[in-house]
PDB file of C-alpha atoms in Angstrom:
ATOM      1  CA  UNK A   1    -218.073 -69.861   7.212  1.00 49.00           C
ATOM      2  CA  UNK A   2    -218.587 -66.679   9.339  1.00 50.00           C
ATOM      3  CA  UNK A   3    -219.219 -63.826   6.570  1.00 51.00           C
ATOM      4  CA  UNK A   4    -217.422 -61.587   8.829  1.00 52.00           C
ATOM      5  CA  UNK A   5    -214.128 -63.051   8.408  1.00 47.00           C
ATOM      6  CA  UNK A   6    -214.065 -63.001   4.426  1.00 45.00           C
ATOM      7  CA  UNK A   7    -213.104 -59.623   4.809  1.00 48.00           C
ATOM      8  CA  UNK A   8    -209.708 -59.746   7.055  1.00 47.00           C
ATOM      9  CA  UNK A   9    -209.188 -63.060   5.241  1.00 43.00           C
ATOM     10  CA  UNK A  10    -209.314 -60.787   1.618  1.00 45.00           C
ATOM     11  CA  UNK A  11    -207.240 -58.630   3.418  1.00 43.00           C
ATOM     12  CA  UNK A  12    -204.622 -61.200   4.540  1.00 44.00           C
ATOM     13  CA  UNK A  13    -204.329 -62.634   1.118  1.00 42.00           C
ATOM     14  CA  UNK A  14    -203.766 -59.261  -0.578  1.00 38.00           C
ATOM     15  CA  UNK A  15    -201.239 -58.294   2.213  1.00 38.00           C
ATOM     16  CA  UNK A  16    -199.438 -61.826   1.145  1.00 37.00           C
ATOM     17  CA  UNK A  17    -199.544 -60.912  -2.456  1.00 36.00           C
ATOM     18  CA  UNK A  18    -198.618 -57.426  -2.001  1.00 38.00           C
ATOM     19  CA  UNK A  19    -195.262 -58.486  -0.843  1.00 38.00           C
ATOM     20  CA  UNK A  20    -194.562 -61.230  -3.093  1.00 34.00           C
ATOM     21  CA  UNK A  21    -195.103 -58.366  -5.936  1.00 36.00           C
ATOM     22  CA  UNK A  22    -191.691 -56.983  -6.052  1.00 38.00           C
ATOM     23  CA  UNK A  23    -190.059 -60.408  -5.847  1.00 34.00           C
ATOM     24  CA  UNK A  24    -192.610 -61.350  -8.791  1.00 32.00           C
ATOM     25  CA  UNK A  25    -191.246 -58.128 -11.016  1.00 42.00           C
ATOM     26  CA  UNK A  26    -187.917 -58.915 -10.432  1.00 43.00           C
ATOM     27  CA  UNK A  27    -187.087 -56.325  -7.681  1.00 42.00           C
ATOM     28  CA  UNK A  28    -185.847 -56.983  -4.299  1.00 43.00           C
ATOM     29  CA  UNK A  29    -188.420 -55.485  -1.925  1.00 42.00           C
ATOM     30  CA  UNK A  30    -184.984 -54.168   0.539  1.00 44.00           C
ATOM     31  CA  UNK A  31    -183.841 -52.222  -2.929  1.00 59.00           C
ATOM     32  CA  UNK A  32    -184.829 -48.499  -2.533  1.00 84.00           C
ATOM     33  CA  UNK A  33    -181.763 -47.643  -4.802  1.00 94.00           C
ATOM     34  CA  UNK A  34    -180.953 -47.732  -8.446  1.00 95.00           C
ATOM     35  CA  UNK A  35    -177.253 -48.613  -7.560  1.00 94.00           C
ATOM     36  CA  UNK A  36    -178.078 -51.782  -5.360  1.00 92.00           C
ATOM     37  CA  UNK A  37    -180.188 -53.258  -8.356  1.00 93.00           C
ATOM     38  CA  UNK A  38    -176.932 -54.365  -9.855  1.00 90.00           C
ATOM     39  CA  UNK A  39    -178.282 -54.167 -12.951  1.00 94.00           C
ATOM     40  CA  UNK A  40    -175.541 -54.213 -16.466  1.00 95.00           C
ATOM     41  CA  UNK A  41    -175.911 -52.421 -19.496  1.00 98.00           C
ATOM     42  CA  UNK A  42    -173.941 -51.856 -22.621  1.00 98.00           C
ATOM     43  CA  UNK A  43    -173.562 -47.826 -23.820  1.00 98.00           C
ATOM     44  CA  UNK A  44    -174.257 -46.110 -27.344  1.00 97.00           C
ATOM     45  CA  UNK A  45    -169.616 -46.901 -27.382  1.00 96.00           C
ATOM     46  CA  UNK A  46    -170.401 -50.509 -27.026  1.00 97.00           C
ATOM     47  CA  UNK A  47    -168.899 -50.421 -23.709  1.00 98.00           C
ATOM     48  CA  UNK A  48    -170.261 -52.274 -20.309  1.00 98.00           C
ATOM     49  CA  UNK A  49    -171.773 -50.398 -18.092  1.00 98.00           C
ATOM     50  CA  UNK A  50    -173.210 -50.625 -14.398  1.00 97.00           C
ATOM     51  CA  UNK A  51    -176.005 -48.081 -13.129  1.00 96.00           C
ATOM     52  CA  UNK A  52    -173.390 -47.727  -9.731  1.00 96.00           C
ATOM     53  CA  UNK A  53    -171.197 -45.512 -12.179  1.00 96.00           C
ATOM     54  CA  UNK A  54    -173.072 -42.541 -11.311  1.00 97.00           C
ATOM     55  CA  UNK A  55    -173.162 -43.209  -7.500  1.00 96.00           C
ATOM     56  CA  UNK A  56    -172.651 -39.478  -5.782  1.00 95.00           C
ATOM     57  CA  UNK A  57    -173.576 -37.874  -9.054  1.00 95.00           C
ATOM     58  CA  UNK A  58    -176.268 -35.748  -9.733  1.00 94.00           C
ATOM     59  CA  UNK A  59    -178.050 -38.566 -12.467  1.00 97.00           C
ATOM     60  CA  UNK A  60    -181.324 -37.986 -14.156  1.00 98.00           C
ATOM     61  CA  UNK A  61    -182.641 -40.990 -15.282  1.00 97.00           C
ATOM     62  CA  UNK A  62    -185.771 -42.027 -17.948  1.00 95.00           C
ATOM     63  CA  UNK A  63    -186.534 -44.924 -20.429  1.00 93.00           C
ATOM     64  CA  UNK A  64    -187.145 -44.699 -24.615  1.00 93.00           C
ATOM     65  CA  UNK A  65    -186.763 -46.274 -27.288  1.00 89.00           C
ATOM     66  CA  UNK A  66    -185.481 -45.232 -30.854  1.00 86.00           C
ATOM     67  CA  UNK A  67    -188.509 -46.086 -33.240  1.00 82.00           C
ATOM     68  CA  UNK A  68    -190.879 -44.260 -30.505  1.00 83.00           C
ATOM     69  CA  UNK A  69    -192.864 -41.483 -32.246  1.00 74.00           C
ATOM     70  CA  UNK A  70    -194.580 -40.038 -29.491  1.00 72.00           C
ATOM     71  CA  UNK A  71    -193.713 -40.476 -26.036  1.00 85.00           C
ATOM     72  CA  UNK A  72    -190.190 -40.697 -26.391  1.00 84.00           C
ATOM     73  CA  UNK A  73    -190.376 -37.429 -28.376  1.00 83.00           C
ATOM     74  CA  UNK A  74    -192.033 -35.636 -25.336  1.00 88.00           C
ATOM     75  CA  UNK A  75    -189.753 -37.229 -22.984  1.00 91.00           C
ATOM     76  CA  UNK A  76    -186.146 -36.135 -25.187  1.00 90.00           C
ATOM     77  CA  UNK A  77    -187.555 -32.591 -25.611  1.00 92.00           C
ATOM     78  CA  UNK A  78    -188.186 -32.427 -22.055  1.00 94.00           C
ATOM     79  CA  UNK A  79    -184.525 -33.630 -21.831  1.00 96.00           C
ATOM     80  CA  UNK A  80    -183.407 -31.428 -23.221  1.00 95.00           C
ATOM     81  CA  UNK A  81    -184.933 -28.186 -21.892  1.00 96.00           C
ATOM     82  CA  UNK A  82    -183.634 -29.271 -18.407  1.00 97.00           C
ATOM     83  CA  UNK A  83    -180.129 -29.346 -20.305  1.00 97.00           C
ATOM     84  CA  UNK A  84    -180.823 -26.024 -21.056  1.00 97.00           C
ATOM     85  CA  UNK A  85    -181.892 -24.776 -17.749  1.00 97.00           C
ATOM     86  CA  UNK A  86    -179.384 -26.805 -16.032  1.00 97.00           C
ATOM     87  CA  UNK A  87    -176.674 -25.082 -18.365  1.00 97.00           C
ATOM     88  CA  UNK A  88    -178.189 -21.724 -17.146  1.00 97.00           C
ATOM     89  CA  UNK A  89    -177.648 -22.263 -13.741  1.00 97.00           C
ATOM     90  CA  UNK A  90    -174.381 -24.121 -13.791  1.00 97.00           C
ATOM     91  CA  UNK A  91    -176.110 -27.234 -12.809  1.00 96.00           C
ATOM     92  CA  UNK A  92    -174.095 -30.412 -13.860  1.00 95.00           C
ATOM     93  CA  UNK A  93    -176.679 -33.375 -14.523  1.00 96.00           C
ATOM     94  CA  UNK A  94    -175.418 -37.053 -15.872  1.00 97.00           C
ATOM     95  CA  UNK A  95    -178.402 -38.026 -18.291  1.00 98.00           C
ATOM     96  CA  UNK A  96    -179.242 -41.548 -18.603  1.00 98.00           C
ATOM     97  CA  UNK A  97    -181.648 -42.887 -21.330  1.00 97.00           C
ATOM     98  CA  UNK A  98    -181.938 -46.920 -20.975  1.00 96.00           C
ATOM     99  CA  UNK A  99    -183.898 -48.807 -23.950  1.00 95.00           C
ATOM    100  CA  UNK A 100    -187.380 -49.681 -23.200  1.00 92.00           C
ATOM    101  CA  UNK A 101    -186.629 -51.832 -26.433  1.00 91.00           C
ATOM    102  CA  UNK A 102    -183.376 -53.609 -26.384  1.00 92.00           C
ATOM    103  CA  UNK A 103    -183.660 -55.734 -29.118  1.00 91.00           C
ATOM    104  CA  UNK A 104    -183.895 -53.182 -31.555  1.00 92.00           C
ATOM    105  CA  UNK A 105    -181.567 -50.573 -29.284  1.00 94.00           C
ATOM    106  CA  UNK A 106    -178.159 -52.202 -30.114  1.00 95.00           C
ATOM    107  CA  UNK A 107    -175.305 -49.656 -29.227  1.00 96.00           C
ATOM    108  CA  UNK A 108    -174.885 -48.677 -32.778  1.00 96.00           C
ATOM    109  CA  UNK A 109    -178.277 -47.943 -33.185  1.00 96.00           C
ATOM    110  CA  UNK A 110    -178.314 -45.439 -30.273  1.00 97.00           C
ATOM    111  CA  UNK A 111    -174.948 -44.306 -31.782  1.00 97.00           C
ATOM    112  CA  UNK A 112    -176.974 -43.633 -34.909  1.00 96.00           C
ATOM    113  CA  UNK A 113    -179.567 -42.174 -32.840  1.00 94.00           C
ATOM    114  CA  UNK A 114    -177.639 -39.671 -31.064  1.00 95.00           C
ATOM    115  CA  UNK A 115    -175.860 -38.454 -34.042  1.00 95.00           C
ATOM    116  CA  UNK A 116    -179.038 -37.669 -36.376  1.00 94.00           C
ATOM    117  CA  UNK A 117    -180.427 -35.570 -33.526  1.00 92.00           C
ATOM    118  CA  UNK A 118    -177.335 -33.694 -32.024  1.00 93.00           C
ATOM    119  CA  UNK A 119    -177.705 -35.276 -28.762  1.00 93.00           C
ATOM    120  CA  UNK A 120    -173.583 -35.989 -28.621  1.00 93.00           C
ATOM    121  CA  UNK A 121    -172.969 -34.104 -25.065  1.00 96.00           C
ATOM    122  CA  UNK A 122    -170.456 -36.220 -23.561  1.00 96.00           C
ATOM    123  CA  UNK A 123    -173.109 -35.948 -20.053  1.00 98.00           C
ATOM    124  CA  UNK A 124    -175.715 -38.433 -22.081  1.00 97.00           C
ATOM    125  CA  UNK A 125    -175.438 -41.565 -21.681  1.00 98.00           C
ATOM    126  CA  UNK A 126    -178.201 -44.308 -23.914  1.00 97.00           C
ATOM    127  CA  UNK A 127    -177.882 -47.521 -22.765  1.00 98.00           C
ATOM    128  CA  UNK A 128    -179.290 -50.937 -23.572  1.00 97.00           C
ATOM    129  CA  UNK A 129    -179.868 -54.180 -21.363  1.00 96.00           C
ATOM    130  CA  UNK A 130    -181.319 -57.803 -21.416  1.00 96.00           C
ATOM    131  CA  UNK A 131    -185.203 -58.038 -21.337  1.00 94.00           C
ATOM    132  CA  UNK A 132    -184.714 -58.761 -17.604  1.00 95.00           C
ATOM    133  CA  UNK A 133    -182.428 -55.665 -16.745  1.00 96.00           C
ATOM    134  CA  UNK A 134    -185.009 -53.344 -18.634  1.00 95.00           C
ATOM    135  CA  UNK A 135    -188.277 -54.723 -16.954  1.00 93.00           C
ATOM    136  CA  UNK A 136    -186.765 -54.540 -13.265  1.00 95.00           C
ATOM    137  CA  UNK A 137    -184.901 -50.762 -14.177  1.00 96.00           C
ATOM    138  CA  UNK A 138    -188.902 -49.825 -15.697  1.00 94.00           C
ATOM    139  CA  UNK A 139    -190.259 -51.342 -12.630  1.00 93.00           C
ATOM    140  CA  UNK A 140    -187.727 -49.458 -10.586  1.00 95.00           C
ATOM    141  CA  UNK A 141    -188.370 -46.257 -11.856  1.00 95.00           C
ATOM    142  CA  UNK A 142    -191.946 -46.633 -12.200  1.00 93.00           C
ATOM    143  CA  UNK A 143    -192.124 -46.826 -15.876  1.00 91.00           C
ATOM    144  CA  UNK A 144    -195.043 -49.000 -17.323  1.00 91.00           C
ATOM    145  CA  UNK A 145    -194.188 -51.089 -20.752  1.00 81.00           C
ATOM    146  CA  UNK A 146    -196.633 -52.767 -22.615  1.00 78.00           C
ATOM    147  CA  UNK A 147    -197.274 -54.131 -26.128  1.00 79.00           C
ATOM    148  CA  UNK A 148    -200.081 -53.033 -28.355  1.00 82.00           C
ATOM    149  CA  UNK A 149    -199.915 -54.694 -31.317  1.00 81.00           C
ATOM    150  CA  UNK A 150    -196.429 -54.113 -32.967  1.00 74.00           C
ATOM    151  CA  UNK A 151    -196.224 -50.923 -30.889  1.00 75.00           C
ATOM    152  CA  UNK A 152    -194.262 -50.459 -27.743  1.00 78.00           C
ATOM    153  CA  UNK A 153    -196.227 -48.537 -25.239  1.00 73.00           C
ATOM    154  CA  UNK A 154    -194.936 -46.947 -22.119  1.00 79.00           C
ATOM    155  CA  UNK A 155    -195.365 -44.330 -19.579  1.00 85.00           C
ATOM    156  CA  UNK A 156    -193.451 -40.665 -19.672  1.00 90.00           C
ATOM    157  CA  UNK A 157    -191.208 -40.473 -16.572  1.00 94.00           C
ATOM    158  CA  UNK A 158    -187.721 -38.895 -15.625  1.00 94.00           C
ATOM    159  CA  UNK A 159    -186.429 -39.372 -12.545  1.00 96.00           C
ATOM    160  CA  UNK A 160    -183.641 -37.603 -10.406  1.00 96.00           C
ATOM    161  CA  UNK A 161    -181.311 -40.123  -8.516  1.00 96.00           C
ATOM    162  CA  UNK A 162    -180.110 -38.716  -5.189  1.00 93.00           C
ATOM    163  CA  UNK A 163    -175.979 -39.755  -4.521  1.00 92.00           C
ATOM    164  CA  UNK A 164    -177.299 -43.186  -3.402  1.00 93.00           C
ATOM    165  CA  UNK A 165    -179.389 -43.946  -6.332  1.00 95.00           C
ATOM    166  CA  UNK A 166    -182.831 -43.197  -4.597  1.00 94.00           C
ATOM    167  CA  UNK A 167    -185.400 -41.699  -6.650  1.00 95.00           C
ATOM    168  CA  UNK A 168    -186.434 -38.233  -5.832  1.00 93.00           C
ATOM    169  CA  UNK A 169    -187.924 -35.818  -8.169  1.00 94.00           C
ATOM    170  CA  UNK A 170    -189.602 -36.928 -10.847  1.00 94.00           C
ATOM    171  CA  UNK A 171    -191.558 -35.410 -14.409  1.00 93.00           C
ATOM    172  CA  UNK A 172    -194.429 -37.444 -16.077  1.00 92.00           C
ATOM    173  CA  UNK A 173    -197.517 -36.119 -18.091  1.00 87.00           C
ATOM    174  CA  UNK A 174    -199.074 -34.230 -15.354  1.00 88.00           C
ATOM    175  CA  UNK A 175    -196.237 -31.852 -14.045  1.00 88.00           C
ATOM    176  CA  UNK A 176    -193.230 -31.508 -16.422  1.00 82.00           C
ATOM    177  CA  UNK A 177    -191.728 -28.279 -14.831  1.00 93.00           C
ATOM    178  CA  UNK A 178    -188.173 -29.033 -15.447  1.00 93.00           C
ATOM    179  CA  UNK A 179    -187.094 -26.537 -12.412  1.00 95.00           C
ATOM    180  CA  UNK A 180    -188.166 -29.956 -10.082  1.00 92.00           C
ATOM    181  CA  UNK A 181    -185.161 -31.720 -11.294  1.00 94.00           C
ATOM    182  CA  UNK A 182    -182.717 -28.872 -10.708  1.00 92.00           C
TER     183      UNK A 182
END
């Protein structure tokens, strides 16, 4: 074989893969918004809910879990200082926390959750989904989940919605300036 065609070949192949990969995670390649995932969840009430709720709100989106230590801790205090600067500006923000860890994130246990920390604001919503509804929402949002051990890892991210459900602004490790999201 002619050793100058390995490389477009390498290149076709990875072309053919790269477009299989959001198919392969469970996203539609067409979906470029949160509200045409069609994704359900149940909230911290124990009611249904469907991501489209918040169409033509102003939604700030992120994923945790209850048992996390660590990131999660980083990514509810940063919650909640763009509460605060929201408040101070008369921004109104929706604020959607969905499980990373379902199975242990029943609705009572985010109940329980919000209670103990006095995060009761009737603009948060926690809400928890099937395995499959979490990994293509993570995937959506760009939110890396892994196991390590008995630990569930993940990345740090909070996203702003626009009115259609595309993301826009977003906080992670490296720039956490809350003012973005406003």
């Amino acid at each position: 074989m002619d050793r100058a065609l390995l490389p477009s070949m390498r290149r076709r192949r990875l072309l053919a893969a790269a477009a299989l990969l959001p198919v392969v995670r469970g996203v539609p390649a067409q979906t470029a918004s949160a509200y045409g995932l069609a994704l359900r969840f149940v909230d911290d009430r124990g009611q249904p809910r469907e991501l489209a709720e918040w169409r033509g709100r102003p939604v700030v989106i992120t994923m945790a879990y209850g048992a996390c230590r660590s990131v999660c801790t980083t990514t509810l205090r940063t919650l909640d200082a763009l509460q605060v600067a929201a408040d101070r500006k008369a921004v109104a923000l929706d604020f959607v926390i969905a499980s990373i860890d379902p199975a242990e994130d029943t609705p009572q246990a985010w109940a329980d959750y919000r209670r103990t920390r006095g995060l009761t604001r009737a603009n948060w919503t926690f809400l928890s989904g099937t395995p499959a509804a979490t990994r293509v929402l993570a995937h959506f949002l760009g939110i890396r989940v892994w196991r390590y051990d008995e630990h569930v890892m993940h990345d740090m991210r909070i996203v702003r919605l626009g009115p259609d459900g595309a993301p826009g602004a977003s906080l992670d490790w490296q720039q956490r300036d809350v003012q973005r999201l406003l």
